[in-house]
mmCIF file of C-alpha atoms and ligand atoms in Angstrom:
data_model
loop_
_atom_site.group_PDB
_atom_site.id
_atom_site.type_symbol
_atom_site.label_atom_id
_atom_site.label_comp_id
_atom_site.label_asym_id
_atom_site.label_seq_id
_atom_site.Cartn_x
_atom_site.Cartn_y
_atom_site.Cartn_z
ATOM 1 C CA MET O 1486 -0.187 0.174 -0.016
ATOM 2 C CA GLU O 1487 1.250 3.796 -0.554
ATOM 3 C CA LEU O 1488 -0.479 7.069 0.081
ATOM 4 C CA LYS O 1489 -0.216 9.133 -2.905
ATOM 5 C CA ILE O 1490 -0.849 13.323 -2.694
ATOM 6 C CA THR O 1491 -1.210 14.819 -5.656
ATOM 7 C CA ASP O 1492 -1.958 18.842 -6.241
ATOM 8 C CA LEU O 1493 -2.917 19.182 -2.663
ATOM 9 C CA ASN O 1494 -3.588 22.870 -1.414
ATOM 10 C CA LYS O 1495 -4.949 24.354 1.816
ATOM 11 C CA THR O 1496 -5.446 28.620 1.968
ATOM 12 C CA TYR O 1497 -6.691 29.277 5.789
ATOM 13 C CA PRO O 1498 -9.164 31.947 6.238
ATOM 14 C CA ASN O 1499 -6.905 34.363 7.523
ATOM 15 C CA GLY O 1500 -5.045 34.346 4.205
ATOM 16 C CA VAL O 1501 -2.730 31.451 5.220
ATOM 17 C CA GLN O 1502 -1.881 29.368 2.831
ATOM 18 C CA ALA O 1503 -0.499 26.769 4.598
ATOM 19 C CA LEU O 1504 -0.054 23.805 1.069
ATOM 20 C CA LYS O 1505 0.888 24.943 -2.119
ATOM 21 C CA ASP O 1506 0.922 22.456 -4.666
ATOM 22 C CA VAL O 1507 2.220 19.106 -2.909
ATOM 23 C CA ASN O 1508 3.033 16.235 -4.192
ATOM 24 C CA LEU O 1509 4.000 13.554 -2.393
ATOM 25 C CA GLU O 1510 4.618 9.959 -2.926
ATOM 26 C CA VAL O 1511 4.995 8.264 0.661
ATOM 27 C CA PRO O 1512 5.794 4.269 0.404
ATOM 28 C CA LEU O 1513 6.043 1.460 3.183
ATOM 29 C CA GLY O 1514 8.524 2.338 5.852
ATOM 30 C CA MET O 1515 9.565 5.449 7.801
ATOM 31 C CA PHE O 1516 9.094 8.214 5.804
ATOM 32 C CA GLY O 1517 10.342 12.194 7.506
ATOM 33 C CA LEU O 1518 8.202 15.131 6.861
ATOM 34 C CA LEU O 1519 11.217 17.753 7.965
ATOM 35 C CA GLY O 1520 10.436 21.263 8.102
ATOM 36 C CA PRO O 1521 10.563 24.628 10.299
ATOM 37 C CA ASN O 1522 7.733 25.903 12.370
ATOM 38 C CA GLY O 1523 5.075 26.844 10.393
ATOM 39 C CA ALA O 1524 6.130 25.224 7.419
ATOM 40 C CA GLY O 1525 2.604 23.258 6.886
ATOM 41 C CA LYS O 1526 3.100 20.090 8.399
ATOM 42 C CA SER O 1527 0.495 19.650 10.994
ATOM 43 C CA THR O 1528 -1.926 20.952 8.471
ATOM 44 C CA LEU O 1529 -0.469 18.060 6.189
ATOM 45 C CA MET O 1530 -1.088 15.694 8.798
ATOM 46 C CA ARG O 1531 -4.166 16.173 9.780
ATOM 47 C CA THR O 1532 -5.792 16.995 6.722
ATOM 48 C CA ILE O 1533 -3.941 13.007 5.702
ATOM 49 C CA ALA O 1534 -5.498 12.167 9.075
ATOM 50 C CA THR O 1535 -9.200 13.158 8.195
ATOM 51 C CA LEU O 1536 -9.551 16.187 10.447
ATOM 52 C CA GLN O 1537 -8.824 18.940 8.414
ATOM 53 C CA GLU O 1538 -10.238 19.692 4.958
ATOM 54 C CA ALA O 1539 -8.122 20.587 1.953
ATOM 55 C CA ASP O 1540 -9.828 23.477 -0.327
ATOM 56 C CA SER O 1541 -8.053 20.885 -3.592
ATOM 57 C CA GLY O 1542 -6.127 18.229 -4.411
ATOM 58 C CA GLN O 1543 -6.167 14.328 -4.098
ATOM 59 C CA ILE O 1544 -4.897 11.892 -1.188
ATOM 60 C CA LEU O 1545 -4.681 8.573 -2.231
ATOM 61 C CA LEU O 1546 -4.397 5.737 0.326
ATOM 62 C CA GLY O 1547 -4.033 2.739 -1.712
ATOM 63 C CA ASP O 1548 -7.504 2.344 -3.705
ATOM 64 C CA ILE O 1549 -9.250 5.096 -0.989
ATOM 65 C CA ASN O 1550 -10.052 8.283 -1.782
ATOM 66 C CA VAL O 1551 -8.677 9.543 1.887
ATOM 67 C CA LEU O 1552 -10.373 13.382 1.468
ATOM 68 C CA TYR O 1553 -13.706 11.079 0.684
ATOM 69 C CA ASP O 1554 -13.574 8.105 2.248
ATOM 70 C CA LYS O 1555 -13.034 9.616 5.159
ATOM 71 C CA GLU O 1556 -14.435 6.415 7.476
ATOM 72 C CA LYS O 1557 -12.391 4.120 5.193
ATOM 73 C CA VAL O 1558 -9.244 5.387 5.862
ATOM 74 C CA ARG O 1559 -10.074 6.680 9.919
ATOM 75 C CA LYS O 1560 -10.248 2.535 10.145
ATOM 76 C CA LEU O 1561 -6.578 2.186 8.866
ATOM 77 C CA LEU O 1562 -4.678 5.052 10.343
ATOM 78 C CA GLY O 1563 -3.032 5.706 13.573
ATOM 79 C CA TYR O 1564 -2.750 9.205 14.666
ATOM 80 C CA LEU O 1565 -0.566 10.638 17.469
ATOM 81 C CA PRO O 1566 -1.227 14.536 17.024
ATOM 82 C CA GLN O 1567 1.488 16.911 18.444
ATOM 83 C CA GLU O 1568 -0.774 18.011 21.586
ATOM 84 C CA PHE O 1569 -1.726 14.987 22.641
ATOM 85 C CA GLY O 1570 -4.345 15.241 26.094
ATOM 86 C CA LEU O 1571 -4.481 12.867 28.117
ATOM 87 C CA TYR O 1572 -6.451 11.649 31.171
ATOM 88 C CA PRO O 1573 -4.210 12.595 34.022
ATOM 89 C CA LYS O 1574 -6.609 10.253 36.992
ATOM 90 C CA VAL O 1575 -6.837 7.785 35.001
ATOM 91 C CA THR O 1576 -4.294 4.340 34.567
ATOM 92 C CA ALA O 1577 -2.837 3.761 31.117
ATOM 93 C CA GLU O 1578 -4.248 0.273 31.125
ATOM 94 C CA ASP O 1579 -7.717 1.663 31.655
ATOM 95 C CA LEU O 1580 -7.620 4.189 28.526
ATOM 96 C CA LEU O 1581 -5.565 1.604 26.602
ATOM 97 C CA ASN O 1582 -8.725 -0.543 27.475
ATOM 98 C CA HIS O 1583 -11.781 2.027 27.123
ATOM 99 C CA ILE O 1584 -9.809 3.480 23.636
ATOM 100 C CA ALA O 1585 -9.949 -0.076 21.810
ATOM 101 C CA THR O 1586 -13.506 -0.565 23.173
ATOM 102 C CA LEU O 1587 -14.383 2.627 21.439
ATOM 103 C CA LYS O 1588 -12.296 1.254 18.379
ATOM 104 C CA GLY O 1589 -14.836 -1.433 18.214
ATOM 105 C CA ILE O 1590 -12.815 -4.599 20.382
ATOM 106 C CA THR O 1591 -15.857 -6.332 21.871
ATOM 107 C CA SER O 1592 -14.482 -9.018 23.328
ATOM 108 C CA LYS O 1593 -13.109 -8.488 26.791
ATOM 109 C CA SER O 1594 -10.450 -11.021 27.057
ATOM 110 C CA GLU O 1595 -9.482 -10.236 23.021
ATOM 111 C CA ARG O 1596 -9.245 -6.473 24.755
ATOM 112 C CA LYS O 1597 -6.799 -7.815 27.666
ATOM 113 C CA GLU O 1598 -4.762 -9.792 25.526
ATOM 114 C CA LEU O 1599 -3.858 -6.434 23.526
ATOM 115 C CA VAL O 1600 -3.419 -4.287 25.916
ATOM 116 C CA ASP O 1601 -1.471 -6.495 27.908
ATOM 117 C CA ALA O 1602 0.995 -6.907 24.625
ATOM 118 C CA LEU O 1603 0.432 -3.203 23.433
ATOM 119 C CA LEU O 1604 2.004 -2.267 26.922
ATOM 120 C CA GLN O 1605 4.496 -4.631 26.443
ATOM 121 C CA LYS O 1606 5.393 -3.298 23.117
ATOM 122 C CA VAL O 1607 6.234 0.210 24.506
ATOM 123 C CA ASN O 1608 7.489 -0.643 27.704
ATOM 124 C CA LEU O 1609 5.131 0.466 29.465
ATOM 125 C CA HIS O 1610 3.798 -2.764 31.000
ATOM 126 C CA SER O 1611 5.312 -2.285 34.000
ATOM 127 C CA HIS O 1612 3.624 1.748 34.886
ATOM 128 C CA ARG O 1613 0.224 0.232 33.480
ATOM 129 C CA LYS O 1614 -1.079 0.304 37.032
ATOM 130 C CA LYS O 1615 -0.390 4.111 37.226
ATOM 131 C CA ASN O 1616 -2.001 7.199 36.393
ATOM 132 C CA LEU O 1617 -0.839 8.746 33.264
ATOM 133 C CA GLY O 1618 -0.725 12.093 35.046
ATOM 134 C CA THR O 1619 2.444 10.717 36.562
ATOM 135 C CA PHE O 1620 3.937 9.898 33.079
ATOM 136 C CA SER O 1621 7.490 12.013 31.748
ATOM 137 C CA GLY O 1622 7.295 12.828 28.705
ATOM 138 C CA GLY O 1623 8.707 9.960 27.026
ATOM 139 C CA MET O 1624 6.303 7.799 28.599
ATOM 140 C CA LYS O 1625 3.524 9.603 27.408
ATOM 141 C CA GLN O 1626 5.052 9.314 23.312
ATOM 142 C CA ARG O 1627 5.465 5.764 23.735
ATOM 143 C CA PHE O 1628 1.807 5.531 25.553
ATOM 144 C CA GLY O 1629 0.637 7.483 22.624
ATOM 145 C CA ILE O 1630 2.171 5.320 20.335
ATOM 146 C CA ALA O 1631 0.268 2.519 21.975
ATOM 147 C CA GLN O 1632 -3.060 3.726 21.629
ATOM 148 C CA ALA O 1633 -1.891 4.503 17.545
ATOM 149 C CA LEU O 1634 -1.934 0.707 17.337
ATOM 150 C CA ILE O 1635 -4.759 -0.259 18.434
ATOM 151 C CA GLY O 1636 -6.790 -2.000 15.540
ATOM 152 C CA ASN O 1637 -3.557 -2.705 13.570
ATOM 153 C CA PRO O 1638 -3.296 0.484 11.233
ATOM 154 C CA LYS O 1639 -1.566 0.545 7.759
ATOM 155 C CA LEU O 1640 -0.779 3.897 8.266
ATOM 156 C CA ILE O 1641 0.804 5.624 11.298
ATOM 157 C CA ILE O 1642 0.611 9.331 11.823
ATOM 158 C CA VAL O 1643 3.230 11.116 14.382
ATOM 159 C CA ASP O 1644 3.843 14.715 14.495
ATOM 160 C CA GLU O 1645 6.535 16.464 16.213
ATOM 161 C CA PRO O 1646 6.966 13.069 18.641
ATOM 162 C CA THR O 1647 10.704 13.541 19.932
ATOM 163 C CA ALA O 1648 9.944 17.382 20.637
ATOM 164 C CA GLY O 1649 10.712 17.939 24.822
ATOM 165 C CA LEU O 1650 12.119 14.260 25.497
ATOM 166 C CA ASP O 1651 15.395 13.763 26.863
ATOM 167 C CA PRO O 1652 18.236 11.927 24.307
ATOM 168 C CA THR O 1653 17.592 8.229 25.994
ATOM 169 C CA GLU O 1654 13.606 8.935 26.215
ATOM 170 C CA ARG O 1655 14.247 10.106 22.008
ATOM 171 C CA ASN O 1656 16.724 7.152 21.560
ATOM 172 C CA ARG O 1657 14.089 4.567 22.815
ATOM 173 C CA PHE O 1658 11.345 6.316 20.737
ATOM 174 C CA HIS O 1659 13.240 6.369 17.951
ATOM 175 C CA ASN O 1660 13.896 2.586 18.475
ATOM 176 C CA LEU O 1661 10.090 1.972 18.842
ATOM 177 C CA LEU O 1662 8.682 3.776 15.789
ATOM 178 C CA SER O 1663 11.450 1.959 13.407
ATOM 179 C CA GLU O 1664 9.814 -1.265 14.287
ATOM 180 C CA ILE O 1665 6.756 -0.302 13.628
ATOM 181 C CA GLY O 1666 7.959 1.131 10.329
ATOM 182 C CA GLU O 1667 8.933 -2.707 9.004
ATOM 183 C CA ASN O 1668 5.685 -3.505 7.582
ATOM 184 C CA THR O 1669 3.388 -0.523 8.311
ATOM 185 C CA ILE O 1670 3.502 3.159 6.407
ATOM 186 C CA VAL O 1671 5.017 5.871 9.340
ATOM 187 C CA ILE O 1672 5.227 9.051 8.290
ATOM 188 C CA LEU O 1673 7.179 11.337 10.959
ATOM 189 C CA SER O 1674 6.397 14.985 10.799
ATOM 190 C CA THR O 1675 9.304 16.702 12.781
ATOM 191 C CA HIS O 1676 11.242 19.863 12.708
ATOM 192 C CA ILE O 1677 14.408 17.867 14.086
ATOM 193 C CA VAL O 1678 16.813 16.685 11.515
ATOM 194 C CA GLU O 1679 18.135 13.976 13.508
ATOM 195 C CA ASP O 1680 14.683 12.127 13.912
ATOM 196 C CA VAL O 1681 14.872 11.653 10.520
ATOM 197 C CA SER O 1682 19.035 10.678 9.738
ATOM 198 C CA HIS O 1683 18.331 8.347 12.410
ATOM 199 C CA LEU O 1684 15.111 6.293 10.779
ATOM 200 C CA CYS O 1685 13.567 7.169 7.833
ATOM 201 C CA SER O 1686 14.087 5.602 4.184
ATOM 202 C CA ASN O 1687 12.063 8.143 2.579
ATOM 203 C CA MET O 1688 11.628 12.252 3.412
ATOM 204 C CA ALA O 1689 10.727 15.820 2.120
ATOM 205 C CA ILE O 1690 11.125 18.991 3.313
ATOM 206 C CA ILE O 1691 8.934 21.021 3.221
ATOM 207 C CA ASN O 1692 8.810 24.839 3.428
ATOM 208 C CA GLN O 1693 6.332 27.637 3.647
ATOM 209 C CA GLY O 1694 3.829 25.161 2.485
ATOM 210 C CA GLN O 1695 5.879 23.978 -0.243
ATOM 211 C CA VAL O 1696 7.596 20.769 -1.069
ATOM 212 C CA VAL O 1697 11.223 21.985 -1.637
ATOM 213 C CA LEU O 1698 13.113 18.614 -1.368
ATOM 214 C CA LYS O 1699 12.280 14.674 -1.470
ATOM 215 C CA GLY O 1700 13.691 11.593 -1.965
ATOM 216 C CA ILE O 1701 16.177 8.923 -0.168
ATOM 217 C CA PRO O 1702 18.175 10.889 2.646
ATOM 218 C CA THR O 1703 21.343 8.780 1.370
ATOM 219 C CA GLU O 1704 21.061 9.821 -2.149
ATOM 220 C CA ILE O 1705 19.606 13.793 -0.930
ATOM 221 C CA VAL O 1706 23.035 13.611 1.038
ATOM 222 C CA GLY O 1707 25.038 12.349 -1.535
ATOM 223 C CA SER O 1708 24.156 14.978 -4.203
ATOM 224 C CA MET O 1709 26.055 17.594 -1.901
ATOM 225 C CA THR O 1710 29.191 15.718 -2.126
ATOM 226 C CA ASP O 1711 32.136 18.163 -2.235
ATOM 227 C CA LYS O 1712 30.033 20.821 -1.820
ATOM 228 C CA ILE O 1713 30.578 21.481 1.490
ATOM 229 C CA PHE O 1714 33.120 23.466 3.221
ATOM 230 C CA LYS O 1715 33.847 24.475 7.045
ATOM 231 C CA LYS O 1716 36.379 26.744 8.841
ATOM 232 C CA THR O 1717 36.870 27.887 11.862
ATOM 233 C CA ILE O 1718 36.799 31.595 12.876
ATOM 234 C CA SER O 1719 36.393 34.042 14.874
ATOM 235 C CA LYS O 1720 32.654 35.156 16.323
ATOM 236 C CA GLU O 1721 33.317 38.551 14.667
ATOM 237 C CA GLU O 1722 34.339 37.432 11.556
ATOM 238 C CA ILE O 1723 30.729 35.915 10.644
ATOM 239 C CA ASP O 1724 29.346 39.262 8.754
ATOM 240 C CA ASP O 1725 32.182 39.238 6.773
ATOM 241 C CA TYR O 1726 31.853 34.973 5.789
ATOM 242 C CA ARG O 1727 27.970 35.725 5.160
ATOM 243 C CA SER O 1728 28.538 38.560 2.781
ATOM 244 C CA GLU O 1729 31.196 36.333 0.813
ATOM 245 C CA TYR O 1730 29.873 33.152 1.392
ATOM 246 C CA GLN O 1731 26.619 30.945 1.579
ATOM 247 C CA VAL O 1732 26.736 30.205 4.918
ATOM 248 C CA ILE O 1733 24.597 27.274 5.639
ATOM 249 C CA SER O 1734 25.187 26.724 9.389
ATOM 250 C CA SER O 1735 27.325 28.461 12.025
ATOM 251 C CA ASP O 1736 28.343 26.096 16.208
ATOM 252 C CA LEU O 1737 30.373 27.292 18.519
ATOM 253 C CA PHE O 1738 32.810 25.016 19.563
ATOM 254 C CA ALA O 1739 35.449 25.538 22.079
ATOM 255 C CA GLY O 1740 34.973 29.328 22.226
ATOM 256 C CA ASN O 1741 35.366 29.206 18.510
ATOM 257 C CA THR O 1742 32.879 29.481 15.667
ATOM 258 C CA VAL O 1743 32.720 26.830 12.977
ATOM 259 C CA ILE O 1744 30.745 27.681 10.150
ATOM 260 C CA HIS O 1745 30.103 25.392 6.972
ATOM 261 C CA ILE O 1746 29.305 26.957 3.544
ATOM 262 C CA TYR O 1747 28.018 25.965 0.153
ATOM 263 C CA SER O 1748 30.282 25.623 -2.112
ATOM 264 C CA GLU O 1749 29.990 24.632 -6.256
ATOM 265 C CA THR O 1750 33.857 25.042 -5.949
ATOM 266 C CA ASP O 1751 36.567 25.147 -3.661
ATOM 267 C CA PRO O 1752 36.481 28.048 -1.689
ATOM 268 C CA GLY O 1753 40.096 28.196 -0.835
ATOM 269 C CA ASN O 1754 40.968 30.624 2.137
ATOM 270 C CA GLY O 1755 41.376 28.237 4.561
ATOM 271 C CA PHE O 1756 38.299 25.936 4.270
ATOM 272 C CA SER O 1757 38.229 21.885 4.523
ATOM 273 C CA SER O 1758 35.940 19.943 2.511
ATOM 274 C CA VAL O 1759 33.604 17.657 5.007
ATOM 275 C CA ALA O 1760 31.506 15.278 4.446
ATOM 276 C CA PRO O 1761 27.998 16.076 3.716
ATOM 277 C CA ASP O 1762 25.553 15.046 5.911
ATOM 278 C CA LEU O 1763 21.565 15.913 6.027
ATOM 279 C CA GLU O 1764 21.488 18.847 8.461
ATOM 280 C CA ASP O 1765 23.985 20.199 6.096
ATOM 281 C CA VAL O 1766 21.053 19.696 3.389
ATOM 282 C CA TYR O 1767 18.595 20.539 5.493
ATOM 283 C CA PHE O 1768 20.252 24.647 6.057
ATOM 284 C CA LYS O 1769 21.165 24.364 2.378
ATOM 285 C CA THR O 1770 17.655 24.110 1.108
ATOM 286 C CA ILE O 1771 15.501 25.793 3.913
ATOM 287 C CA LEU O 1772 17.963 28.810 3.490
ATOM 288 C CA GLY O 1773 17.963 28.640 -0.336
ATOM 289 C CA GLU O 1774 20.114 31.423 -1.249
ATOM 290 C CA ARG O 1775 20.337 33.607 0.993
ATOM 291 C CA SER O 1776 23.242 33.014 4.046
ATOM 292 C CA GLU O 1777 21.103 33.535 7.431
ATOM 293 C CA THR O 1778 21.328 31.647 10.390
ATOM 294 C CA GLN O 1779 18.964 32.629 12.049
ATOM 295 C CA LEU O 1780 17.293 29.298 12.652
ATOM 296 C CA ILE O 1781 19.942 27.219 13.815
HETATM 297 P P1 ADP Q 2081 3.896 23.064 10.923
HETATM 298 O O1 ADP Q 2081 3.256 21.962 11.400
HETATM 299 O O2 ADP Q 2081 5.279 22.992 10.375
HETATM 300 O O3 ADP Q 2081 4.772 24.153 12.295
HETATM 301 P P2 ADP Q 2081 1.286 24.384 10.562
HETATM 302 O O4 ADP Q 2081 0.423 23.369 9.530
HETATM 303 O O5 ADP Q 2081 0.913 24.717 12.264
HETATM 304 O O6 ADP Q 2081 2.358 24.391 10.543
HETATM 305 O O7 ADP Q 2081 1.215 25.893 9.900
HETATM 306 C C1 ADP Q 2081 1.223 26.744 8.956
HETATM 307 C C2 ADP Q 2081 1.316 27.613 8.405
HETATM 308 O O8 ADP Q 2081 -0.473 28.031 9.089
HETATM 309 C C3 ADP Q 2081 1.526 28.496 9.751
HETATM 310 O O9 ADP Q 2081 2.013 29.556 9.040
HETATM 311 C C4 ADP Q 2081 0.517 28.644 10.811
HETATM 312 O O10 ADP Q 2081 0.422 29.894 11.876
HETATM 313 C C5 ADP Q 2081 -0.621 28.611 9.999
HETATM 314 N N1 ADP Q 2081 -1.840 28.111 10.615
HETATM 315 C C6 ADP Q 2081 -1.951 27.057 11.150
HETATM 316 N N2 ADP Q 2081 -3.166 26.706 11.460
HETATM 317 C C7 ADP Q 2081 -4.609 27.221 11.774
HETATM 318 C C8 ADP Q 2081 -5.815 28.074 11.791
HETATM 319 N N3 ADP Q 2081 -6.349 27.116 11.928
HETATM 320 N N4 ADP Q 2081 -5.918 29.216 11.246
HETATM 321 C C9 ADP Q 2081 -5.161 29.789 10.389
HETATM 322 N N5 ADP Q 2081 -3.444 29.526 10.379
HETATM 323 C C10 ADP Q 2081 -3.146 28.709 10.956
#
């Protein structure tokens, strides 16, 4: 099964055009949708999740017309929204059991078996009797995945799942997602480049409502080989470098500033070539021809 988005457009009543002619093919596996805040990721996720209307365009999940056959899509969908409200005084086990009932699993024993298996899967079984209000951010996100998995979805959408998680929690969440991605379409929407470089076999970058780059991360990164150069400079020099080169990132390192620039040819002047990574690609793409680093 594949998800295919064609010429999707959405303008909000206040005039903000959140999606502009979006075209994407999303195959089985983990798909990363990367973009800065305000790029249109949530709008796209909510539209695919049938929670919001588009103005024009088409979305097909296999042969299901997503924008019209909403009920069919909902039966195949697991959704972990950006804002995930939990009932703080309900236990993990009880809430999963309740959601399973809502999703039509009527047999009590079947529900118990499913809830137990899901809690094991997301590593929350020993916390099943605890109220959700006592959960850490990472535990809440893993609970969110457990509820999204009820009903064996064919399409799972996770919107900004790792924002606010500490490195250990993020790592655990990554492992969980990549397990799920083996036989499901998983769309991971994020502004964190590392989430995509660690996990996704396909990706797209969206900026100001438009898909500005799409493909296989390793190929995309490979296309920038021999075009990224770095140099350590002092902080005061950065403006000069920005006016002369296409600076795509600047990082403080041991009191100095390390800049990465994009250049089709060897710039000389003390720059050395570095192997590109997805972060270089991302900032080059988002910043376009401007050499600004306010997004970093
Ligand atoms: P992202 O998820 O990438 O941060 P969003 O889809 O939330 O992006 O937002 C895309 C753009 O649409 C932003 O400019 C945002 O302010 C605007 N927007 C989002 N939701 C609404 C809404 N309900 N009404 C008006 N504008 C909105």
